[in-house]
Short mmCIF file of C-alpha atoms and ligand atoms in Angstrom, two decimals:
data_model
loop_
_atom_site.label_atom_id
_atom_site.label_comp_id
_atom_site.label_asym_id
_atom_site.label_seq_id
_atom_site.Cartn_x
_atom_site.Cartn_y
_atom_site.Cartn_z
CA MET U 197 -85.80 120.57 16.87
CA ALA U 198 -85.02 122.73 19.88
CA SER U 199 -87.61 125.49 19.77
CA SER U 200 -88.63 127.49 22.82
CA GLN U 201 -91.83 125.43 22.81
CA THR U 202 -89.87 122.37 23.82
CA THR U 203 -87.94 123.89 26.74
CA ARG U 204 -88.47 121.88 29.89
CA TRP U 205 -88.63 124.10 32.96
CA LEU U 206 -88.27 123.07 36.55
CA TRP U 207 -89.32 124.92 39.69
CA ARG U 208 -87.91 123.67 42.98
CA ASN U 209 -89.19 124.08 46.48
CA VAL U 210 -92.32 126.12 45.77
CA THR U 211 -95.25 126.57 48.15
CA LEU U 212 -98.08 125.65 45.87
CA PHE U 213 -101.70 126.82 45.70
CA ASP U 214 -103.24 124.56 43.07
CA GLY U 215 -106.28 126.72 42.25
CA LEU U 216 -108.46 125.27 44.99
CA GLU U 217 -106.10 124.78 47.90
CA GLN U 218 -102.60 124.92 49.25
CA LEU U 219 -100.61 121.70 49.07
CA PRO U 220 -99.24 120.53 52.43
CA GLU U 221 -95.54 120.46 51.51
CA PRO U 222 -93.06 122.27 49.25
CA MET U 223 -93.27 121.01 45.67
CA VAL U 224 -91.28 120.51 42.49
CA VAL U 225 -93.03 121.48 39.26
CA LEU U 226 -91.96 120.36 35.79
CA VAL U 227 -93.34 122.11 32.71
CA GLU U 228 -92.98 120.74 29.23
CA GLN U 229 -94.60 121.64 25.92
CA GLY U 230 -96.98 124.12 27.47
CA ARG U 231 -98.26 121.78 30.12
CA VAL U 232 -97.52 120.78 33.68
CA ALA U 233 -95.65 117.53 33.13
CA GLY U 234 -94.71 116.60 36.67
CA LEU U 235 -95.54 117.53 40.25
CA TRP U 236 -93.63 116.01 43.18
CA PRO U 237 -93.04 116.77 46.85
CA GLU U 238 -89.61 118.39 47.22
CA SER U 239 -88.63 115.98 49.95
CA GLY U 240 -87.20 112.89 48.34
CA PHE U 241 -87.47 114.34 44.80
CA ASP U 242 -85.44 112.27 42.33
CA PRO U 243 -83.76 114.70 39.85
CA SER U 244 -83.48 111.96 37.24
CA LEU U 245 -87.25 112.41 36.77
CA ALA U 246 -86.56 115.79 35.18
CA ARG U 247 -83.27 115.20 33.40
CA GLY U 248 -82.38 117.98 30.95
CA ALA U 249 -84.86 120.45 32.42
CA LYS U 250 -83.66 123.98 33.15
CA GLU U 251 -84.24 125.29 36.65
CA ALA U 252 -86.55 128.30 36.26
CA ALA U 253 -86.51 129.27 39.93
CA SER U 254 -86.41 127.99 43.46
CA GLY U 255 -88.60 129.01 46.40
CA GLY U 256 -91.59 131.34 46.52
CA VAL U 257 -95.30 130.74 46.18
CA MET U 258 -96.70 129.32 42.97
CA THR U 259 -100.31 129.79 41.91
CA PRO U 260 -102.10 129.24 38.64
CA GLY U 261 -101.93 132.31 36.42
CA LEU U 262 -104.70 134.64 37.54
CA VAL U 263 -107.94 134.63 35.56
CA ASP U 264 -109.76 137.98 35.43
CA CYS U 265 -113.12 136.74 34.18
CA HIS U 266 -114.96 140.07 33.98
CA THR U 267 -113.45 143.26 32.57
CA HIS U 268 -114.46 146.21 30.44
CA LEU U 269 -110.82 146.96 29.65
CA VAL U 270 -111.38 148.53 26.23
CA TYR U 271 -112.71 152.08 26.34
CA ALA U 272 -111.68 155.64 25.65
CA GLY U 273 -111.81 158.62 28.00
CA ASP U 274 -112.31 158.54 31.73
CA ARG U 275 -115.04 159.37 34.24
CA ALA U 276 -113.05 161.08 36.97
CA GLY U 277 -115.61 163.90 37.04
CA GLU U 278 -118.40 161.46 37.86
CA PHE U 279 -116.31 160.01 40.64
CA GLU U 280 -116.31 163.46 42.25
CA GLN U 281 -120.04 163.92 41.62
CA ARG U 282 -120.75 160.64 43.38
CA LEU U 283 -118.62 161.69 46.32
CA GLU U 284 -120.87 164.72 46.58
CA GLY U 285 -123.88 162.42 46.83
CA VAL U 286 -125.16 162.04 43.25
CA SER U 287 -126.03 158.38 42.63
CA TYR U 288 -124.73 156.15 39.83
CA GLU U 289 -128.34 155.77 38.61
CA THR U 290 -128.97 159.53 38.54
CA ILE U 291 -125.80 160.13 36.55
CA ALA U 292 -126.83 157.37 34.13
CA ARG U 293 -130.37 158.70 33.73
CA ASN U 294 -128.93 162.14 32.92
CA GLY U 295 -126.93 160.78 30.00
CA GLY U 296 -123.64 160.28 31.84
CA GLY U 297 -122.26 157.02 33.14
CA ILE U 298 -121.97 154.31 30.52
CA LEU U 299 -123.18 156.71 27.80
CA SER U 300 -120.33 159.07 28.55
CA SER U 301 -117.87 156.26 27.82
CA VAL U 302 -119.92 155.38 24.73
CA ARG U 303 -119.38 158.86 23.29
CA ALA U 304 -115.63 158.69 23.83
CA THR U 305 -115.34 155.11 22.57
CA ARG U 306 -117.37 155.74 19.42
CA ALA U 307 -115.06 158.64 18.59
CA ALA U 308 -111.89 156.57 19.00
CA SER U 309 -110.18 154.55 16.28
CA GLU U 310 -109.08 150.97 16.84
CA ASP U 311 -105.50 152.13 17.22
CA GLU U 312 -106.50 154.77 19.75
CA LEU U 313 -108.41 152.17 21.73
CA ILE U 314 -105.39 149.87 21.66
CA ALA U 315 -103.17 152.68 22.92
CA ALA U 316 -105.64 153.52 25.69
CA SER U 317 -106.14 149.92 26.75
CA LEU U 318 -102.61 148.52 26.63
CA PRO U 319 -101.41 150.21 29.84
CA ARG U 320 -104.40 148.73 31.64
CA LEU U 321 -103.68 145.31 30.21
CA ASP U 322 -100.03 145.63 31.21
CA ALA U 323 -101.07 146.48 34.76
CA LEU U 324 -103.13 143.29 34.92
CA LEU U 325 -100.26 141.21 33.54
CA ALA U 326 -97.82 142.72 36.04
CA ASP U 327 -100.17 141.53 38.78
CA GLY U 328 -100.28 137.96 37.51
CA VAL U 329 -103.08 137.72 34.97
CA THR U 330 -102.66 135.10 32.24
CA THR U 331 -106.29 134.94 31.07
CA LEU U 332 -108.87 137.68 30.95
CA GLU U 333 -112.26 138.38 29.54
CA ILE U 334 -112.95 141.70 27.81
CA LYS U 335 -116.46 142.96 27.09
CA SER U 336 -117.71 145.33 24.46
CA GLY U 337 -120.61 147.57 25.51
CA TYR U 338 -119.32 151.09 24.94
CA GLY U 339 -120.05 151.07 21.21
CA LEU U 340 -123.78 150.25 21.01
CA THR U 341 -123.82 150.28 17.22
CA VAL U 342 -122.99 147.21 15.16
CA ALA U 343 -119.81 148.81 13.84
CA ASP U 344 -118.64 150.17 17.20
CA GLU U 345 -119.34 146.97 19.11
CA LEU U 346 -117.40 144.96 16.52
CA LYS U 347 -114.63 147.56 16.70
CA MET U 348 -114.33 147.02 20.45
CA LEU U 349 -114.26 143.24 20.04
CA ARG U 350 -111.57 143.48 17.36
CA VAL U 351 -109.50 145.64 19.69
CA ALA U 352 -109.94 143.05 22.44
CA ARG U 353 -108.78 140.28 20.11
CA ARG U 354 -105.80 142.37 18.99
CA LEU U 355 -104.79 143.00 22.61
CA GLY U 356 -104.53 139.24 23.01
CA GLU U 357 -102.12 139.13 20.08
CA LEU U 358 -99.98 142.00 21.35
CA ARG U 359 -99.21 140.39 24.70
CA PRO U 360 -98.63 136.84 25.96
CA VAL U 361 -102.09 136.45 27.46
CA ARG U 362 -105.32 134.65 26.66
CA VAL U 363 -108.23 137.01 25.91
CA LEU U 364 -111.85 135.90 25.77
CA THR U 365 -114.44 138.34 24.48
CA SER U 366 -118.06 138.99 25.37
CA LEU U 367 -120.47 141.01 23.27
CA LEU U 368 -122.27 143.36 25.66
CA GLY U 369 -124.50 145.18 23.17
CA ALA U 370 -127.28 145.17 25.79
CA HIS U 371 -125.28 147.34 28.20
CA ALA U 372 -127.21 150.63 27.92
CA LEU U 373 -129.80 152.14 25.61
CA PRO U 374 -128.01 154.44 23.15
CA PRO U 375 -129.58 157.92 22.83
CA GLU U 376 -130.65 157.38 19.23
CA TYR U 377 -132.97 154.61 20.47
CA ALA U 378 -134.52 156.63 23.31
CA GLY U 379 -138.06 155.37 23.88
CA ARG U 380 -137.44 152.40 21.56
CA ALA U 381 -135.65 149.92 23.78
CA ASP U 382 -137.26 146.90 22.15
CA ASP U 383 -136.07 148.07 18.75
CA TYR U 384 -132.55 148.38 20.10
CA VAL U 385 -132.78 144.85 21.54
CA SER U 386 -133.78 143.72 18.04
CA LEU U 387 -130.63 145.34 16.69
CA VAL U 388 -128.59 143.43 19.28
CA CYS U 389 -130.32 140.13 18.48
CA ASP U 390 -130.69 140.42 14.72
CA ALA U 391 -127.56 142.31 13.73
CA MET U 392 -124.89 142.52 16.44
CA ILE U 393 -124.94 138.93 17.63
CA PRO U 394 -125.05 137.41 14.13
CA ALA U 395 -122.21 139.67 12.94
CA ALA U 396 -120.03 139.00 15.97
CA ALA U 397 -120.65 135.26 15.63
CA ARG U 398 -119.99 135.26 11.89
CA GLU U 399 -116.68 137.10 12.32
CA GLY U 400 -115.64 134.96 15.27
CA LEU U 401 -115.27 138.05 17.43
CA ALA U 402 -117.29 136.97 20.48
CA ASP U 403 -116.94 133.99 22.76
CA ALA U 404 -119.98 134.94 24.82
CA VAL U 405 -122.89 137.34 25.01
CA ASP U 406 -123.51 139.44 28.13
CA VAL U 407 -126.38 141.69 29.20
CA PHE U 408 -126.98 144.32 31.89
CA CYS U 409 -130.28 143.31 33.50
CA GLU U 410 -131.27 146.32 35.60
CA GLY U 411 -133.81 149.13 35.93
CA ILE U 412 -131.39 151.55 34.27
CA ALA U 413 -130.56 149.06 31.53
CA PHE U 414 -132.63 146.12 30.17
CA SER U 415 -135.61 144.20 31.56
CA PRO U 416 -135.59 140.43 32.08
CA ALA U 417 -137.87 140.03 29.05
CA GLN U 418 -135.42 141.98 26.90
CA CYS U 419 -132.46 140.05 28.27
CA GLU U 420 -134.26 136.80 27.51
CA ARG U 421 -134.47 137.77 23.83
CA VAL U 422 -130.71 138.38 23.86
CA PHE U 423 -130.08 134.98 25.51
CA GLN U 424 -132.19 133.28 22.84
CA ALA U 425 -130.24 134.99 20.07
CA ALA U 426 -126.96 133.99 21.73
CA GLN U 427 -128.14 130.40 21.90
CA ARG U 428 -129.14 130.42 18.23
CA HIS U 429 -125.59 131.45 17.38
CA GLY U 430 -123.89 129.00 19.71
CA LEU U 431 -122.44 131.67 21.99
CA ALA U 432 -122.06 131.29 25.74
CA ILE U 433 -124.20 133.45 28.03
CA LYS U 434 -123.26 135.75 30.90
CA ALA U 435 -125.21 138.42 32.78
CA HIS U 436 -124.72 141.52 34.89
CA ALA U 437 -127.57 140.89 37.30
CA GLU U 438 -128.89 141.88 40.70
CA GLN U 439 -126.31 144.68 41.01
CA LEU U 440 -128.64 147.50 42.06
CA SER U 441 -131.94 145.66 42.53
CA ASN U 442 -133.44 142.17 42.30
CA LEU U 443 -135.11 141.57 38.93
CA GLY U 444 -134.47 137.82 38.79
CA GLY U 445 -131.86 138.20 36.05
CA SER U 446 -129.52 135.63 37.56
CA ALA U 447 -132.18 132.91 37.69
CA LEU U 448 -133.18 133.78 34.14
CA ALA U 449 -129.59 133.56 32.96
CA ALA U 450 -129.19 130.26 34.82
CA SER U 451 -132.28 128.89 33.06
CA TYR U 452 -130.41 129.51 29.79
CA GLY U 453 -127.36 127.67 31.10
CA ALA U 454 -125.34 130.85 31.66
CA LEU U 455 -121.68 130.44 32.51
CA SER U 456 -121.99 133.13 35.16
CA ALA U 457 -124.14 135.75 36.82
CA ASP U 458 -122.06 138.71 37.89
CA HIS U 459 -122.35 141.35 40.68
CA ILE U 460 -125.40 139.65 42.38
CA GLU U 461 -125.48 141.84 45.49
CA TYR U 462 -129.31 141.64 45.49
CA LEU U 463 -129.52 137.92 44.66
CA ASP U 464 -132.08 136.00 46.76
CA GLU U 465 -132.23 132.34 47.77
CA ALA U 466 -134.34 131.31 44.78
CA GLY U 467 -131.70 132.85 42.52
CA VAL U 468 -128.89 131.08 44.36
CA GLN U 469 -130.74 127.80 44.02
CA ALA U 470 -131.31 128.33 40.29
CA MET U 471 -127.61 129.03 39.82
CA ALA U 472 -126.63 125.96 41.84
CA GLU U 473 -128.88 123.73 39.73
CA ALA U 474 -127.57 125.14 36.45
CA GLY U 475 -123.91 125.18 37.47
CA THR U 476 -123.77 128.94 36.90
CA VAL U 477 -120.76 130.60 38.55
CA ALA U 478 -121.27 133.58 40.87
CA VAL U 479 -118.85 136.31 39.80
CA LEU U 480 -118.17 138.68 42.68
CA LEU U 481 -117.00 142.19 41.78
CA PRO U 482 -115.86 143.85 45.00
CA GLY U 483 -114.20 146.72 43.11
CA ALA U 484 -117.56 148.01 41.86
CA PHE U 485 -119.09 147.50 45.32
CA HIS U 486 -116.22 149.48 46.83
CA VAL U 487 -116.17 152.31 44.29
CA LEU U 488 -119.97 152.78 44.38
CA ARG U 489 -119.84 152.58 48.18
CA GLU U 490 -122.59 149.95 48.11
CA THR U 491 -123.94 148.46 51.33
CA GLN U 492 -126.00 145.49 50.11
CA LEU U 493 -123.69 142.48 50.41
CA PRO U 494 -123.89 139.53 47.99
CA PRO U 495 -125.37 136.42 49.69
CA ILE U 496 -122.02 134.73 50.33
CA GLU U 497 -123.31 132.34 52.99
CA LEU U 498 -126.13 131.13 50.73
CA LEU U 499 -123.72 130.68 47.83
CA ARG U 500 -121.52 128.57 50.08
CA ARG U 501 -124.42 126.55 51.38
CA TYR U 502 -125.67 125.74 47.87
CA GLY U 503 -122.15 125.06 46.62
CA VAL U 504 -122.20 127.76 43.94
CA PRO U 505 -118.61 128.38 42.81
CA MET U 506 -117.57 131.97 43.51
CA ALA U 507 -115.24 133.77 41.12
CA VAL U 508 -113.66 137.15 41.86
CA ALA U 509 -112.89 139.63 39.09
CA SER U 510 -111.78 143.22 38.64
CA ASP U 511 -114.71 144.52 36.54
CA ALA U 512 -112.05 146.98 35.32
CA ASN U 513 -114.09 149.80 33.76
CA PRO U 514 -114.09 153.60 33.71
CA GLY U 515 -117.20 154.00 35.87
CA THR U 516 -117.66 151.56 38.68
CA SER U 517 -114.21 149.96 38.98
CA PRO U 518 -111.29 151.90 37.50
CA ILE U 519 -108.93 149.41 39.09
CA CYS U 520 -106.48 147.14 37.29
CA MET U 521 -105.07 145.19 40.19
CA PRO U 522 -106.49 141.70 40.66
CA THR U 523 -104.72 141.06 43.95
CA LEU U 524 -106.46 144.13 45.37
CA MET U 525 -109.71 142.44 44.32
CA ALA U 526 -108.72 139.41 46.38
CA ASN U 527 -108.16 141.73 49.33
CA LEU U 528 -111.51 143.50 48.82
CA ALA U 529 -113.33 140.17 48.42
CA CYS U 530 -112.05 139.27 51.89
CA THR U 531 -112.44 142.62 53.64
CA LEU U 532 -115.79 143.59 52.09
CA PHE U 533 -117.45 140.23 51.36
CA ARG U 534 -115.64 138.15 54.00
CA LEU U 535 -114.37 135.50 51.66
CA THR U 536 -111.49 133.56 53.09
CA PRO U 537 -108.16 134.21 51.36
CA ARG U 538 -108.38 130.66 50.01
CA GLU U 539 -111.82 131.34 48.52
CA ALA U 540 -110.62 134.62 47.03
CA LEU U 541 -107.64 132.93 45.36
CA ALA U 542 -109.80 130.08 44.05
CA GLY U 543 -112.11 132.80 42.76
CA MET U 544 -109.29 134.29 40.73
CA THR U 545 -107.99 130.97 39.42
CA ALA U 546 -110.08 127.78 39.21
CA HIS U 547 -113.51 129.39 39.57
CA GLY U 548 -112.59 132.40 37.41
CA ALA U 549 -111.70 129.98 34.61
CA ARG U 550 -114.94 128.12 35.09
CA ALA U 551 -116.85 131.40 34.72
CA LEU U 552 -115.33 131.55 31.23
CA GLY U 553 -116.06 127.92 30.44
CA LEU U 554 -112.34 127.09 30.48
CA GLY U 555 -110.59 124.15 32.09
CA LEU U 556 -107.75 126.37 33.29
CA GLY U 557 -106.85 127.84 36.64
CA ARG U 558 -105.52 124.62 38.19
CA ILE U 559 -102.02 123.31 38.70
CA ALA U 560 -102.19 119.60 38.00
CA VAL U 561 -100.29 117.17 35.82
CA GLY U 562 -101.54 117.67 32.28
CA ALA U 563 -102.99 121.12 32.90
CA PRO U 564 -101.95 124.05 30.69
CA ALA U 565 -98.91 125.72 32.26
CA ASP U 566 -100.16 129.22 33.04
CA LEU U 567 -98.40 129.93 36.33
CA CYS U 568 -97.33 132.72 38.65
CA LEU U 569 -94.39 132.67 41.01
CA TRP U 570 -94.70 135.21 43.81
CA ASP U 571 -92.15 136.60 46.26
CA ILE U 572 -94.19 135.81 49.35
CA GLN U 573 -94.20 133.09 52.00
CA GLN U 574 -97.83 131.96 51.94
CA PRO U 575 -100.58 132.13 49.26
CA GLY U 576 -102.92 133.97 51.62
CA GLU U 577 -100.59 136.98 51.55
CA LEU U 578 -101.89 137.80 48.09
CA ALA U 579 -105.23 138.65 49.67
CA TYR U 580 -103.83 139.98 52.94
CA ALA U 581 -101.38 142.62 51.74
CA VAL U 582 -101.90 145.11 48.93
CA GLN U 583 -98.56 145.55 47.29
CA ALA U 584 -97.47 145.77 43.67
CA GLY U 585 -94.29 144.08 42.52
CA ARG U 586 -94.57 140.72 44.22
CA LEU U 587 -94.76 138.78 40.96
CA ARG U 588 -91.38 137.17 40.25
CA GLN U 589 -92.33 135.13 37.20
CA ARG U 590 -95.38 134.86 34.99
CA VAL U 591 -95.51 131.70 32.91
CA PHE U 592 -97.84 131.72 29.93
CA ASN U 593 -98.46 128.56 27.99
CA GLY U 594 -95.34 126.90 29.39
CA GLU U 595 -92.94 129.75 28.71
CA VAL U 596 -91.63 132.31 31.19
CA ALA U 597 -93.32 135.43 29.80
CA TYR U 598 -92.14 137.75 32.56
CA ALA U 599 -89.23 137.38 34.92
CA ARG U 600 -87.84 139.94 37.29
O1 NIG Y 727 -119.97 146.05 35.60
N1 NIG Y 727 -123.02 147.30 35.64
C1 NIG Y 727 -122.84 147.62 34.50
N2 NIG Y 727 -121.70 147.73 33.86
C2 NIG Y 727 -120.43 148.00 34.45
C3 NIG Y 727 -120.21 149.43 34.66
C4 NIG Y 727 -119.99 150.12 33.39
C5 NIG Y 727 -119.76 151.58 33.55
O2 NIG Y 727 -120.25 152.25 34.48
O3 NIG Y 727 -119.10 152.09 32.63
C6 NIG Y 727 -120.22 147.22 35.72
O4 NIG Y 727 -120.30 147.75 36.84
FE1 FE Y 728 -119.16 144.78 34.49
#
């Protein structure tokens, strides 16, 4: 039966970045039943290999669909006022300690219905899709009650049904201490471990559990309790760690087999080594570094030396990275952290997928066909120039989901 699922699509003469590197010559790509079914050099290509396939396009640069492995896309309200305060010299920590920051987004998000959160978040999701995203992670963390955290996760799941995109969810109950638990942080951590995580697991709403390990958030000992609860419920582990100081959160997360440790500006060599040994991905978030005007650089050279895979993500959130443009993140990863364009692109494809525990983000025969076709000459231009509108086609699960 001829359903759209069985369309065979052919791309001719594309310059191909396969998720780790650029192939040396122009390629032909065949997609069938949601997967890459053939990959040949253009020169000497025998069309009988792809008989009956429709030509989707010719020319351009093809990359895997972009993977944004760290976002806080679901929230209500905005924090434009805090942006101005910070420009006047007030620090992110001071704003947080005075009840603003994350807690300001918590107030707005608690007050919003699921439908209101969908309406607020869809334009942000659409901006990511228009810039090539085919898979993204969305965290909770602005609810901080069982009901409001589950509400955020349900909204994240619904977003994945409303658009042709793959959404993974992370429960970030341990993001900030809600005001009703002031002075009782350990009791709040118990709520996360004994109520939030079990409920999210039972309802199938979370793929992973995340924590914010920081002086203004949760201690390593508290994060460890959350990791243990995640493990009991079979959920993957991620951590915001070493963003503003070095508490050893990344090494702790690695010791629990975390998929990733994220931010990591203050990570030291022992932490890098722990991540290397555990296979924990380093998720770099240059948008937050840029917006907070940070100066402490993540230890890129050590990460390279120890072979820790580096992912790059938007961290899209109302406070530290109100930016929904993954290719800008590639640019910032190069200009601010001195990644090479190749590393930045791998960070948003193969390594981004790995930070989510997914075998996506590669273009290879047999791989799921999540692809982007860009109107540029060379893959590195995605990191070099900051320009919307270069995406010609976005292929999700083997079907052309967007074509201009
Ligand atoms: O990834 N670091 C903690 N959490 C977010 C910021 C959340 C916010 O400020 O709303 C981050 O930077
Ligand atoms: Fe974050």
